[in-house]
Amino acid sequence: METNNVFRLNLKTGSAENYVDPDELFEHCLEKNIIGVGWSVDEPVNSIEEWIKEGEKKYNSRSFIRAANNMNRIEEDDLIWIRNHGTYYLCRAEGKAKIEYDKEHDLFCVVQVCIARIGTMEKIPAKIRNSFISRSAIQRVYSNTDYNEIELISKLLYNNHIKKGEKYSLSNKKVENPVKLLQSETIEEILGLYLQEQEYYIFSGTNKLSTQTYEYVAVNKDEPHEKIYTQVKTGGATININEFKNILDNEKDSKLYYYAEEKSNEVASSDYSNRCKYISPDVLNEFIKAHRKIVPEYVNELFDLIDNQSKSES
């Protein structure tokens, strides 16, 4: 399977002197099957290289350089995520970006695309959703595993939602455990559901605190002194038990529940091993299969897509 890049693009105007209503811009792009960015320059240019050169003079801005370079990196069949009012779309590039100045819509560099409407945020992988937090115009969205999970998930979703046009050919490599395709943010969500099914309650205020030691804290419904600290490691990353030493030493009833692709020998051989529980990909895989009604919609769709792909290949 050919490897393609995945991008996220904020389709909006940033020009104060030539403001364009975001909804009008979005509808124009859907109608013309294009996406792009602004940053017009004063001198006539015929290539992206010339645009970058003139833009550096005019804007002297890292934001412009990042946007221009990323637009220049787009190749045919790359995937670009866009959104409007909480609805997400996935675009398949039909070629490289080109200079095509549209003053009315504040577009200067555009890509011709085929656009599939994917849906609202519950259908979208967490890492894709979170990539839109950044104010940058366009950025790459990278995978964490050898499966190139962001690319694969994007292609599966595109194939499932595109109404007309060519679909992506997918790898024949069988995905033994779809959980390994999920990003850390999604694993955190699934682990939270797993803990609640085990009758632990999550303190929502502990989620995404300034500390990076743990993801969030849960409490035993029947034993409120028993706190569960959680850690998620994806893409072959391993846990460092020393990061939890202070917590485990000072909170004698506390425990560590951690997810990783492999069980940690460091944790298993530590003084805290009897207070640490390893949650494997197989455990969450079985949990998802048994609780399809409560897991995020895009996780269900991913499992269905992979299952259907496996059936079609057999």
Coordinates of C-alpha atoms in Angstrom, one line a residue:
M1 CA 0.0 0.0 0.0
E2 CA 1.3 3.4 -0.9
T3 CA 1.9 5.6 2.1
N4 CA 0.2 9.0 2.1
N5 CA 0.5 12.0 4.4
V6 CA -2.4 13.1 6.6
F7 CA -2.9 16.9 7.2
R8 CA -5.3 19.0 9.2
L9 CA -6.3 22.4 7.7
N10 CA -8.2 25.2 9.4
L11 CA -10.3 26.6 6.6
K12 CA -10.7 30.2 7.6
T13 CA -9.6 33.7 6.6
G14 CA -7.0 35.5 8.7
S15 CA -7.0 38.7 6.7
A16 CA -8.1 41.7 8.5
E17 CA -8.3 43.9 5.4
N18 CA -10.2 41.3 3.4
Y19 CA -12.4 39.5 5.8
V20 CA -14.5 36.6 4.5
D21 CA -17.3 35.0 6.4
P22 CA -16.1 31.5 7.4
D23 CA -19.4 29.9 6.3
E24 CA -19.2 31.5 2.9
L25 CA -15.6 30.4 2.5
F26 CA -16.5 26.8 3.5
E27 CA -19.4 26.6 1.2
H28 CA -17.3 28.0 -1.7
C29 CA -14.7 25.4 -1.1
L30 CA -17.3 22.6 -1.0
E31 CA -18.8 23.8 -4.2
K32 CA -15.5 24.1 -6.1
N33 CA -13.9 21.0 -4.5
I34 CA -10.9 23.0 -3.3
I35 CA -9.2 23.8 0.0
G36 CA -6.5 26.3 0.6
V37 CA -4.9 29.2 2.5
G38 CA -4.6 32.9 2.0
W39 CA -1.5 35.1 2.6
S40 CA -1.6 37.0 -0.7
V41 CA 1.6 38.7 -1.8
D42 CA 2.2 42.0 -3.6
E43 CA 4.3 40.7 -6.5
P44 CA 3.0 38.4 -9.3
V45 CA 4.1 34.8 -8.6
N46 CA 3.6 31.6 -10.7
S47 CA 4.9 28.9 -8.3
I48 CA 4.7 28.1 -4.6
E49 CA 8.5 28.6 -4.4
E50 CA 8.1 32.2 -5.6
W51 CA 5.1 32.7 -3.3
I52 CA 7.2 31.5 -0.3
K53 CA 10.0 33.9 -1.3
E54 CA 7.7 36.9 -1.6
G55 CA 5.7 35.9 1.5
E56 CA 8.8 35.8 3.6
K57 CA 9.5 39.4 2.7
K58 CA 5.9 40.6 3.3
Y59 CA 5.0 38.7 6.5
N60 CA 8.2 37.7 8.2
S61 CA 6.1 35.1 10.0
R62 CA 6.7 31.6 11.2
S63 CA 2.9 30.9 10.7
F64 CA 3.2 31.8 7.0
I65 CA 6.3 29.7 6.5
R66 CA 4.8 26.6 8.2
A67 CA 1.6 27.0 6.2
A68 CA 3.3 27.5 2.9
N69 CA 5.7 24.6 3.4
N70 CA 3.0 22.2 4.4
M71 CA 0.9 23.2 1.4
N72 CA 3.9 22.6 -0.7
R73 CA 4.3 19.1 0.8
I74 CA 0.8 17.9 -0.2
E75 CA 1.0 15.2 -2.9
E76 CA -1.7 13.5 -4.9
D77 CA -3.8 11.2 -2.8
D78 CA -2.7 12.7 0.5
L79 CA -5.5 13.2 3.0
I80 CA -6.6 16.5 4.5
W81 CA -9.1 16.9 7.4
I82 CA -11.2 20.0 7.6
R83 CA -14.2 21.0 9.7
N84 CA -17.0 23.5 10.0
H85 CA -19.4 24.0 13.0
G86 CA -18.4 20.7 14.5
T87 CA -18.8 18.6 11.3
Y88 CA -15.7 17.0 10.0
Y89 CA -14.8 16.4 6.3
L90 CA -12.0 14.4 4.8
C91 CA -10.4 15.5 1.5
R92 CA -8.3 13.5 -1.0
A93 CA -5.8 15.6 -2.8
E94 CA -6.1 15.3 -6.6
G95 CA -2.7 16.8 -7.1
K96 CA -0.2 19.2 -5.7
A97 CA -1.1 22.7 -4.4
K98 CA -1.0 25.6 -6.9
I99 CA -1.2 29.4 -6.9
E100 CA -4.7 30.5 -7.7
Y101 CA -5.5 33.9 -6.2
D102 CA -9.1 34.4 -5.3
K103 CA -9.4 37.8 -3.6
E104 CA -13.1 37.5 -3.0
H105 CA -12.6 34.4 -0.7
D106 CA -9.1 35.3 0.5
L107 CA -7.5 32.2 -1.0
F108 CA -4.1 32.3 -2.6
C109 CA -2.7 28.7 -2.6
V110 CA -5.2 25.9 -3.2
V111 CA -5.5 22.2 -3.8
Q112 CA -8.1 20.4 -5.9
V113 CA -9.7 17.7 -3.8
C114 CA -12.5 15.2 -3.5
I115 CA -14.4 15.7 -0.3
A116 CA -16.2 13.2 1.9
R117 CA -18.4 14.3 4.8
I118 CA -17.4 12.1 7.8
G119 CA -19.6 13.5 10.6
T120 CA -19.6 15.0 14.0
M121 CA -16.9 14.7 16.6
E122 CA -18.0 11.4 18.1
K123 CA -17.1 9.7 14.8
I124 CA -13.6 11.3 14.6
P125 CA -10.4 9.8 16.1
A126 CA -9.3 11.8 19.2
K127 CA -5.9 12.8 17.7
I128 CA -7.7 14.3 14.7
R129 CA -10.1 16.2 16.8
N130 CA -7.3 17.5 19.1
S131 CA -5.2 18.6 16.1
F132 CA -7.7 21.4 15.5
I133 CA -6.9 23.0 18.8
S134 CA -3.8 24.5 17.3
R135 CA -4.4 27.9 15.6
S136 CA -2.0 27.0 12.8
A137 CA -3.5 27.0 9.3
I138 CA -2.3 23.6 8.3
Q139 CA -0.2 20.9 10.0
R140 CA 0.7 17.2 9.5
V141 CA -1.0 14.6 11.8
Y142 CA 1.5 11.8 12.5
S143 CA 0.9 8.2 13.5
N144 CA 2.4 6.6 16.5
T145 CA 2.7 3.0 15.4
D146 CA 4.1 0.8 12.6
Y147 CA 0.5 0.4 11.4
N148 CA 0.4 4.1 10.4
E149 CA -2.8 4.2 12.2
I150 CA -3.9 7.7 11.5
E151 CA -3.4 7.1 7.7
L152 CA -5.2 3.8 7.9
I153 CA -8.1 5.1 9.9
S154 CA -8.5 8.1 7.6
K155 CA -8.5 5.9 4.5
L156 CA -11.0 3.5 6.0
L157 CA -13.3 6.4 7.0
Y158 CA -12.9 8.1 3.6
N159 CA -13.7 4.8 1.7
N160 CA -16.8 4.3 3.9
H161 CA -18.2 7.9 3.4
I162 CA -17.2 8.9 -0.1
K163 CA -20.2 8.9 -2.4
K164 CA -18.5 9.2 -5.7
G165 CA -15.0 8.7 -6.9
E166 CA -12.1 6.3 -6.4
K167 CA -11.6 4.6 -3.0
Y168 CA -8.2 3.9 -1.5
S169 CA -6.7 0.5 -1.9
L170 CA -5.7 -0.8 1.6
S171 CA -3.0 -3.0 2.9
N172 CA -3.5 -6.8 3.0
K173 CA -1.7 -6.8 6.4
K174 CA -4.3 -8.1 8.8
V175 CA -4.8 -6.0 11.9
E176 CA -4.7 -8.5 14.8
N177 CA -5.8 -6.1 17.4
P178 CA -7.6 -2.9 16.3
V179 CA -6.9 -1.3 19.7
K180 CA -3.3 -0.9 18.6
L181 CA -4.6 1.5 15.9
L182 CA -6.1 3.8 18.5
Q183 CA -4.3 7.0 19.6
S184 CA -3.4 7.6 23.2
E185 CA -6.3 10.1 23.6
T186 CA -8.8 7.4 22.5
I187 CA -7.2 4.7 24.7
E188 CA -7.6 7.1 27.7
E189 CA -11.4 7.3 26.8
I190 CA -11.7 3.5 26.6
L191 CA -9.7 3.0 29.8
G192 CA -12.0 5.4 31.5
L193 CA -15.1 3.4 30.4
Y194 CA -13.3 0.2 31.5
L195 CA -12.7 1.6 35.0
Q196 CA -16.3 2.8 35.3
E197 CA -17.5 -0.6 34.3
Q198 CA -15.3 -1.9 37.2
E199 CA -17.2 0.5 39.4
Y200 CA -14.5 3.1 39.7
Y201 CA -15.5 6.8 39.4
I202 CA -13.3 9.2 37.6
F203 CA -12.5 12.6 39.0
S204 CA -13.0 14.6 35.8
G205 CA -11.1 17.6 37.2
T206 CA -7.9 15.5 37.3
N207 CA -8.0 14.9 33.5
K208 CA -5.3 16.8 31.6
L209 CA -3.9 18.7 34.6
S210 CA -0.5 20.3 34.3
T211 CA 1.2 17.1 35.4
Q212 CA 2.0 14.6 32.8
T213 CA 2.6 11.8 35.3
Y214 CA -0.9 10.4 35.0
E215 CA -3.9 10.8 32.8
Y216 CA -6.6 11.0 35.5
V217 CA -7.6 9.7 38.9
A218 CA -10.4 7.3 39.7
V219 CA -11.8 6.3 43.1
N220 CA -13.2 2.9 44.2
K221 CA -17.0 3.3 44.7
D222 CA -17.0 1.2 47.9
E223 CA -13.5 2.1 49.2
P224 CA -13.1 5.8 48.7
H225 CA -9.5 5.8 50.0
E226 CA -8.5 3.5 47.2
K227 CA -7.4 5.8 44.3
I228 CA -6.4 4.6 40.9
Y229 CA -3.8 6.6 39.0
T230 CA -3.8 5.9 35.2
Q231 CA -1.1 6.0 32.6
V232 CA -1.4 5.3 28.9
K233 CA 1.6 4.5 26.7
T234 CA 1.2 3.8 23.0
G235 CA 3.4 3.0 20.0
G236 CA 5.8 0.8 22.0
A237 CA 6.5 3.4 24.7
T238 CA 7.2 2.1 28.2
I239 CA 6.2 3.3 31.6
N240 CA 8.7 4.7 34.1
I241 CA 7.7 3.5 37.6
N242 CA 9.9 6.1 39.2
E243 CA 7.5 8.8 38.1
F244 CA 4.9 7.2 40.4
K245 CA 7.2 6.5 43.4
N246 CA 6.2 9.7 45.3
I247 CA 2.5 9.0 44.9
L248 CA 2.7 5.3 45.8
D249 CA 4.9 6.0 48.8
N250 CA 2.7 8.7 50.2
E251 CA -0.7 7.2 49.4
K252 CA -0.6 3.7 50.7
D253 CA -4.0 2.8 49.3
S254 CA -3.3 4.1 45.9
K255 CA -2.8 1.9 42.8
L256 CA -1.5 2.3 39.3
Y257 CA -3.4 1.0 36.3
Y258 CA -1.4 1.3 33.1
Y259 CA -1.9 0.5 29.4
A260 CA 0.9 -0.3 27.1
E261 CA 1.5 -2.6 24.2
E262 CA 3.7 -4.8 26.3
K263 CA 3.8 -5.5 30.1
S264 CA 6.6 -3.5 31.8
N265 CA 9.3 -5.7 33.3
E266 CA 10.4 -2.6 35.2
V267 CA 7.0 -2.4 36.9
A268 CA 6.8 -6.1 37.5
S269 CA 10.2 -6.2 39.3
S270 CA 9.6 -3.1 41.4
D271 CA 8.6 -2.9 45.0
Y272 CA 5.2 -1.6 43.8
S273 CA 4.3 -4.6 41.5
N274 CA 1.4 -5.8 43.7
R275 CA -0.2 -2.3 43.4
C276 CA 0.1 -2.0 39.7
K277 CA -2.3 -3.5 37.2
Y278 CA -1.4 -3.9 33.5
I279 CA -4.2 -3.3 31.1
S280 CA -3.2 -5.0 27.8
P281 CA -4.5 -4.3 24.3
D282 CA -6.2 -7.6 24.4
V283 CA -8.1 -6.6 27.5
L284 CA -9.4 -3.4 26.0
N285 CA -10.1 -5.2 22.7
E286 CA -12.4 -7.7 24.5
F287 CA -13.9 -4.8 26.5
I288 CA -14.8 -2.9 23.3
K289 CA -16.3 -6.0 21.7
A290 CA -18.5 -6.6 24.8
H291 CA -19.5 -3.0 25.2
R292 CA -20.1 -1.7 21.7
K293 CA -23.1 0.3 22.8
I294 CA -21.1 2.6 25.1
V295 CA -17.8 3.1 23.3
P296 CA -17.2 6.2 21.0
E297 CA -19.0 5.9 17.7
Y298 CA -15.8 6.2 15.6
V299 CA -14.3 3.3 17.6
N300 CA -17.3 1.1 16.7
E301 CA -17.0 2.2 13.1
L302 CA -13.3 1.4 13.0
F303 CA -13.9 -2.1 14.4
D304 CA -16.7 -2.6 11.8
L305 CA -14.5 -1.4 8.9
I306 CA -11.6 -3.6 9.9
D307 CA -13.9 -6.6 10.4
N308 CA -15.5 -6.0 7.0
Q309 CA -12.1 -5.6 5.4
S310 CA -10.9 -8.9 6.8
K311 CA -14.1 -10.7 5.6
S312 CA -13.7 -9.3 2.1
E313 CA -10.1 -10.6 1.9
S314 CA -10.9 -14.1 3.1

